[in-house]
GROMACS .gro file of C-alpha atoms in nm:
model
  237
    1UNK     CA    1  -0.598   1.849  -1.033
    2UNK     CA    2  -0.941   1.876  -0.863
    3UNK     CA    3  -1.008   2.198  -0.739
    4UNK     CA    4  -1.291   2.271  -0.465
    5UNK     CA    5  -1.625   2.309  -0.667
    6UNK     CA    6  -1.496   2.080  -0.930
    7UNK     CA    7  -1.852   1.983  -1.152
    8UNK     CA    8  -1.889   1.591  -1.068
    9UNK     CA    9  -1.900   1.510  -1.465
   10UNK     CA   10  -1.582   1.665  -1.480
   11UNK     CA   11  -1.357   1.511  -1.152
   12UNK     CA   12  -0.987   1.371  -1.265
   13UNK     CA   13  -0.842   1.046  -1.103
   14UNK     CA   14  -0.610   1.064  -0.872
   15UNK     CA   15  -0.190   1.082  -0.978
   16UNK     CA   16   0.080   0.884  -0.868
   17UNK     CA   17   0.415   1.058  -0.905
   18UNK     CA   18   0.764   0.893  -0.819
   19UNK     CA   19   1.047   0.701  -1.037
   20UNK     CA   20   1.031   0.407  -1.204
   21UNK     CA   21   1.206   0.125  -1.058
   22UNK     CA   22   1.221  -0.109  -1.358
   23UNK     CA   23   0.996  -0.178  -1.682
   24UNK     CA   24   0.810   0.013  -1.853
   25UNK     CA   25   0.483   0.180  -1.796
   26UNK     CA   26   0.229   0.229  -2.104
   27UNK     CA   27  -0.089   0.463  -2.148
   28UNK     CA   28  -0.395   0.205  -2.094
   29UNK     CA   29  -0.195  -0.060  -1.869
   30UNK     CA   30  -0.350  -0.223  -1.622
   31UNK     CA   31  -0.193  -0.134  -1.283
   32UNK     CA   32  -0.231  -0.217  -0.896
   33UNK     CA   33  -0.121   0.008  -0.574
   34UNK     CA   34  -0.002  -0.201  -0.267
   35UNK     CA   35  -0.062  -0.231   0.001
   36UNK     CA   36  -0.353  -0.010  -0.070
   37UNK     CA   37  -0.596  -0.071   0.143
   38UNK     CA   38  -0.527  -0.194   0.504
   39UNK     CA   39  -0.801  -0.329   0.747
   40UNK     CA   40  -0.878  -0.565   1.001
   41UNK     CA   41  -1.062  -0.877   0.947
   42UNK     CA   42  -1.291  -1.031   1.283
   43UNK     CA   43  -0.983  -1.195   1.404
   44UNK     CA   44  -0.765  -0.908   1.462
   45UNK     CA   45  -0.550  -1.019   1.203
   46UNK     CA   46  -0.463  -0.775   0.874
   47UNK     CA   47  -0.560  -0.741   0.542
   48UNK     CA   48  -0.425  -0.505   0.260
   49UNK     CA   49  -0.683  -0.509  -0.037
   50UNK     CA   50  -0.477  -0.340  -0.330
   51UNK     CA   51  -0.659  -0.056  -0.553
   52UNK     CA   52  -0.642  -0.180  -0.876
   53UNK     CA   53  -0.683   0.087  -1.227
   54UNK     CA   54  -0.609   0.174  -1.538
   55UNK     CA   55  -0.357   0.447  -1.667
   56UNK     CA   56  -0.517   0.710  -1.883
   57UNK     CA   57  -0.172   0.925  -1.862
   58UNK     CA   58   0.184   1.011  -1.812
   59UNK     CA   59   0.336   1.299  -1.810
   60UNK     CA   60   0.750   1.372  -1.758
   61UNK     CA   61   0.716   1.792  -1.694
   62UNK     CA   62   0.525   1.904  -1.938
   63UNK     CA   63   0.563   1.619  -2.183
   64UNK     CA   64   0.234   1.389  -2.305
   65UNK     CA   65   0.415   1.054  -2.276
   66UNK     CA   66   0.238   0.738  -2.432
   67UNK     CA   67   0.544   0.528  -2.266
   68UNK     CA   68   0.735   0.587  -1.955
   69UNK     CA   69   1.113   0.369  -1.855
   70UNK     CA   70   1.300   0.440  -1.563
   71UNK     CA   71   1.501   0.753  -1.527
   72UNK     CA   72   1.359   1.095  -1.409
   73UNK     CA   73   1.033   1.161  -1.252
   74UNK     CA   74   0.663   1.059  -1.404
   75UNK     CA   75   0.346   1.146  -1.303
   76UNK     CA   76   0.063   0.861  -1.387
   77UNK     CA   77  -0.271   0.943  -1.473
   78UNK     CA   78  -0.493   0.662  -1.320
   79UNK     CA   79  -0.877   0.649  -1.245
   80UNK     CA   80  -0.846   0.621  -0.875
   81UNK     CA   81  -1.107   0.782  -0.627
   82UNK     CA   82  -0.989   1.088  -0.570
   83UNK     CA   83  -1.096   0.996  -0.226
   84UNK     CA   84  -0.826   0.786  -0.177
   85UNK     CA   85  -0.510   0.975  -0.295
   86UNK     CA   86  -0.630   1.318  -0.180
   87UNK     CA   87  -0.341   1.494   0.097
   88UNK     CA   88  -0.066   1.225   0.024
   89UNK     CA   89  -0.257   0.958   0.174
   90UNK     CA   90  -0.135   0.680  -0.038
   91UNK     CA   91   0.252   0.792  -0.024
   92UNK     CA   92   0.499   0.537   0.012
   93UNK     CA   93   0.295   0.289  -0.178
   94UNK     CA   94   0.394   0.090  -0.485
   95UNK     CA   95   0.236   0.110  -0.849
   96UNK     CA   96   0.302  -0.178  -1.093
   97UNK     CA   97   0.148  -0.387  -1.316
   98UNK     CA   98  -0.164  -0.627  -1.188
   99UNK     CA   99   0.012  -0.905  -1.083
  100UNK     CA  100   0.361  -0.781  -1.066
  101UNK     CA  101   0.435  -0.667  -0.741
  102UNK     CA  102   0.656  -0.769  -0.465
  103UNK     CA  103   0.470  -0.932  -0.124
  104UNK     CA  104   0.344  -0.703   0.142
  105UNK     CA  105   0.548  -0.816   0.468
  106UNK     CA  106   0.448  -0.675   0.817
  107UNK     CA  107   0.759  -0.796   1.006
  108UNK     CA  108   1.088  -0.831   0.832
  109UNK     CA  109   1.472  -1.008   0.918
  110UNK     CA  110   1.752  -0.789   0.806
  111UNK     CA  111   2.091  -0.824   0.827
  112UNK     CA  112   2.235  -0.440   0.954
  113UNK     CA  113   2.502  -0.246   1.019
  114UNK     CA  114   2.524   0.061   1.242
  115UNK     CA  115   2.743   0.371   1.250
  116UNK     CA  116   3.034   0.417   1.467
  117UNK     CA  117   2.876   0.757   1.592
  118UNK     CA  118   2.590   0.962   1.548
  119UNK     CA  119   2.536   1.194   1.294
  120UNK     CA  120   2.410   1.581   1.299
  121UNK     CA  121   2.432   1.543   1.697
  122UNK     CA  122   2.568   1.918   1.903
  123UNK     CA  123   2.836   1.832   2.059
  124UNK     CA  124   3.045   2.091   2.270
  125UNK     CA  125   3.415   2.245   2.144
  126UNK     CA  126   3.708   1.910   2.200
  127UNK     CA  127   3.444   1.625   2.220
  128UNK     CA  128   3.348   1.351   2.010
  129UNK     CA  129   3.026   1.288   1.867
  130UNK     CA  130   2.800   1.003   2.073
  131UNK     CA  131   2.859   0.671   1.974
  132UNK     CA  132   2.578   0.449   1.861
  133UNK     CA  133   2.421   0.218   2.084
  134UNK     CA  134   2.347  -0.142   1.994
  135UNK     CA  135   1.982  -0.233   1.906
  136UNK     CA  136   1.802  -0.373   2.202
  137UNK     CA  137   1.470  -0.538   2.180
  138UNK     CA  138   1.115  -0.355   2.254
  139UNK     CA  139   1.308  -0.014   2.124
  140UNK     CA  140   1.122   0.189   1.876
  141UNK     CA  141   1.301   0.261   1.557
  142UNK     CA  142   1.219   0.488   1.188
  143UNK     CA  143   1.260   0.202   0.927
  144UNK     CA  144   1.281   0.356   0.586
  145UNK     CA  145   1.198   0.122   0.258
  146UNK     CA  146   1.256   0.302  -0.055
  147UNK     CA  147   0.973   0.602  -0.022
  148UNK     CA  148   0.842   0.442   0.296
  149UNK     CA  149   0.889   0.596   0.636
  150UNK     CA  150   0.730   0.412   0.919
  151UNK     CA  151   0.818   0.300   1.320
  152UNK     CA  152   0.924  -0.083   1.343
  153UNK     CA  153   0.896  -0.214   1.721
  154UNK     CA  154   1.231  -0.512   1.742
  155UNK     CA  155   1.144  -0.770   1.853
  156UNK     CA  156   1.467  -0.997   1.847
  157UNK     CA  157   1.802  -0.903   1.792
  158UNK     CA  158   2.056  -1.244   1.730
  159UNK     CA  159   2.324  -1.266   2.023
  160UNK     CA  160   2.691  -1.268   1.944
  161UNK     CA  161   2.876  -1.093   1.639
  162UNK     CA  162   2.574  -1.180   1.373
  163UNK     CA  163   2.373  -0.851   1.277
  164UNK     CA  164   2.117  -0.970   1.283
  165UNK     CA  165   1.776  -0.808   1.404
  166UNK     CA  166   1.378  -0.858   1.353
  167UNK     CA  167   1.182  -0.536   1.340
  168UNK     CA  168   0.789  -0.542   1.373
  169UNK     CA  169   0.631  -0.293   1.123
  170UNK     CA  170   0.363  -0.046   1.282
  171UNK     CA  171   0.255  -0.024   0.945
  172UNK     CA  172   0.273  -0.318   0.622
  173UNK     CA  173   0.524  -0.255   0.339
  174UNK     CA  174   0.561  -0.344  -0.010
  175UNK     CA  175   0.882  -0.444  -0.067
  176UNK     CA  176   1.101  -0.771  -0.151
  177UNK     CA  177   1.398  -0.988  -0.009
  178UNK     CA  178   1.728  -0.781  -0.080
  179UNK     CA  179   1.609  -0.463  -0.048
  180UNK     CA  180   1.802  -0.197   0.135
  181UNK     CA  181   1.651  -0.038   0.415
  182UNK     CA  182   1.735   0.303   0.664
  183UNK     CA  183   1.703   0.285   1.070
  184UNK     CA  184   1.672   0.532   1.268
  185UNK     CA  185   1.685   0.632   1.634
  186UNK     CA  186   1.480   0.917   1.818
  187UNK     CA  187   1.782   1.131   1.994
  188UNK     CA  188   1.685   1.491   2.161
  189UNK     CA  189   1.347   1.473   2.008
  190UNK     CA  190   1.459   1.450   1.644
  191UNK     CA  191   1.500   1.107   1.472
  192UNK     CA  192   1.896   1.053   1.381
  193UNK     CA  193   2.053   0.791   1.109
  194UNK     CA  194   2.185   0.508   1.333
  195UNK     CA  195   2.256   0.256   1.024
  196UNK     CA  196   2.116   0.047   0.772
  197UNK     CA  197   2.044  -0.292   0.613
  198UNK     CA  198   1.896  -0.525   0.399
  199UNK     CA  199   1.598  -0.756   0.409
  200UNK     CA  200   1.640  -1.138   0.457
  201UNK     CA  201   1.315  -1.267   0.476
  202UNK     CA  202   0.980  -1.172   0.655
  203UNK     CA  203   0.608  -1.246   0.775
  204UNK     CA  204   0.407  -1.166   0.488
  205UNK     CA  205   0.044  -1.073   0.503
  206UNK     CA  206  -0.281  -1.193   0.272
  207UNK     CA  207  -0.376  -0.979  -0.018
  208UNK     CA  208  -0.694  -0.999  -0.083
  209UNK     CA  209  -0.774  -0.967  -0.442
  210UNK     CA  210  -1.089  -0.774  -0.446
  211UNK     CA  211  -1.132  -0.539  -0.663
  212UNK     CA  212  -1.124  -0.166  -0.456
  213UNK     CA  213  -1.068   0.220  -0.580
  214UNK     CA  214  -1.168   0.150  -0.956
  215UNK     CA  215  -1.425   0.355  -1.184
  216UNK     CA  216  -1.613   0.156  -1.334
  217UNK     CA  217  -1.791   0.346  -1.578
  218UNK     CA  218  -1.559   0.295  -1.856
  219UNK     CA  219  -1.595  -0.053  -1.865
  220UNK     CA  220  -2.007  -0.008  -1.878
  221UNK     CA  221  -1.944   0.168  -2.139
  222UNK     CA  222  -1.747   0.004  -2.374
  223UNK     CA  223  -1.954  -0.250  -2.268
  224UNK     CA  224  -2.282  -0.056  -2.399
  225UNK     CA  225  -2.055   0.013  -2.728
  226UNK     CA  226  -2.035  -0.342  -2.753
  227UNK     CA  227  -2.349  -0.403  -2.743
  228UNK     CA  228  -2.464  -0.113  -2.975
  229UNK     CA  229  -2.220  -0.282  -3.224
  230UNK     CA  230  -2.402  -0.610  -3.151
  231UNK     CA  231  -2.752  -0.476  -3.264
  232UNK     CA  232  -2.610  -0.296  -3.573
  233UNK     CA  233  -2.491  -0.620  -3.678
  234UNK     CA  234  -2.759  -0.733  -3.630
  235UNK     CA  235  -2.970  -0.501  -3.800
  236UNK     CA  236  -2.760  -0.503  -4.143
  237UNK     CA  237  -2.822  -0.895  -4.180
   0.00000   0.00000   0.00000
């Protein structure tokens, strides 16, 4: 942790924390965050540039790990900005192995299913709890993807008995085709758990592949070691 008046020679990276999905995790992988970085390009149109790093740690508690496999929680070392992951701004995002992760999608098809009635609703002494209202399109809904919470604008919703619904993201996800998903619907001021659902298929966005959020300074200097080693060899012949 960085604490205010940290001496610049001394600054950590920042730490991901969460659970491991699936695969494994090693001290000195090389590892990407997406979507990372979202922005705009001149046409309006948007564009997540990933962070990509290295991990220099993990930690389960208070255990040095030099290997980390799903199960429990891990906290990975990386040499982020600390810019970047300060106040939780990267939460939600995915960490994997350069060239590993799923697409970032910013509109997604998902089959759903709603409850029958509404949960953690007052209702007075003899009555029944509110029953859920079928999705109707331009409604604002709380999509949840794994660690993910963010609003999803639906924009189609398939007539007849197919559950079927398209939901705008405000916001672009990493996630994949199957994955299960949370909605929710703002009741009395407080978002309430209408249903859920799983991913079909989606819009996915560009990633562009520069490189953003890594310190470089390691690399100059192995590099400088390399070429140290160079002129000793040098110098013995």
């Amino acid at each position: 942790v960085n604490k205010p008046g940290e001496d610049v020679h001394s600054l950590k990276g920042g730490v991901a924390g969460g659970s491991i999905l699936q695969g494994v995790l090693r001290v000195g992988d090389e590892i990407e965050v997406r979507p990372g970085i979202i922005t705009k390009d001149a046409e309006g149109s948007v564009v997540c540039t990933p962070i990509y790093s290295r991990i220099m740690s993990l930690y389960a508690e208070q255990n040095d790990l030099q290997y980390a496999v799903p199960g429990g929680l891990i906290g990975v070392g990386t040499k982020i900005d600390p810019t970047l992951t300060r106040s939780d701004r990267l939460v939600g995002q995915v960490l994997g192995l350069k060239g590993h992760l799923p697409e970032v999608f910013s509109e997604v098809e998902v089959n759903f299913h709603l409850l029958r009635r509404l949960l953690g609703v007052k209702t007075q002494e003899g009555t029944k709890q509110a029953k859920v209202q079928k999705l109707t399109k331009g409604e604002v809904l709380m999509v949840n993807i794994g660690s993910t919470a963010t609003g999803g604008k639906v924009v189609k919703v398939a007539e007849g008995d197919l559950n079927v619904a398209r939901i705008a993201l405000t916001q672009p996800v990493c996630t994949e085709v199957g994955e299960k998903i949370a909605l929710s619907r703002r009741v009395e001021k407080h978002w309430r758990l209408i249903g859920w659902g799983e991913i079909r298929k989606g819009s996915k966005i560009a990633v562009n592949t520069t490189t953003y959020g890594t310190n470089n300074n390691t690399s100059n200097d192995d590099n400088n070691k390399n070429d140290n080693n160079e002129e000793i060899r040098k110098g013995s012949k």
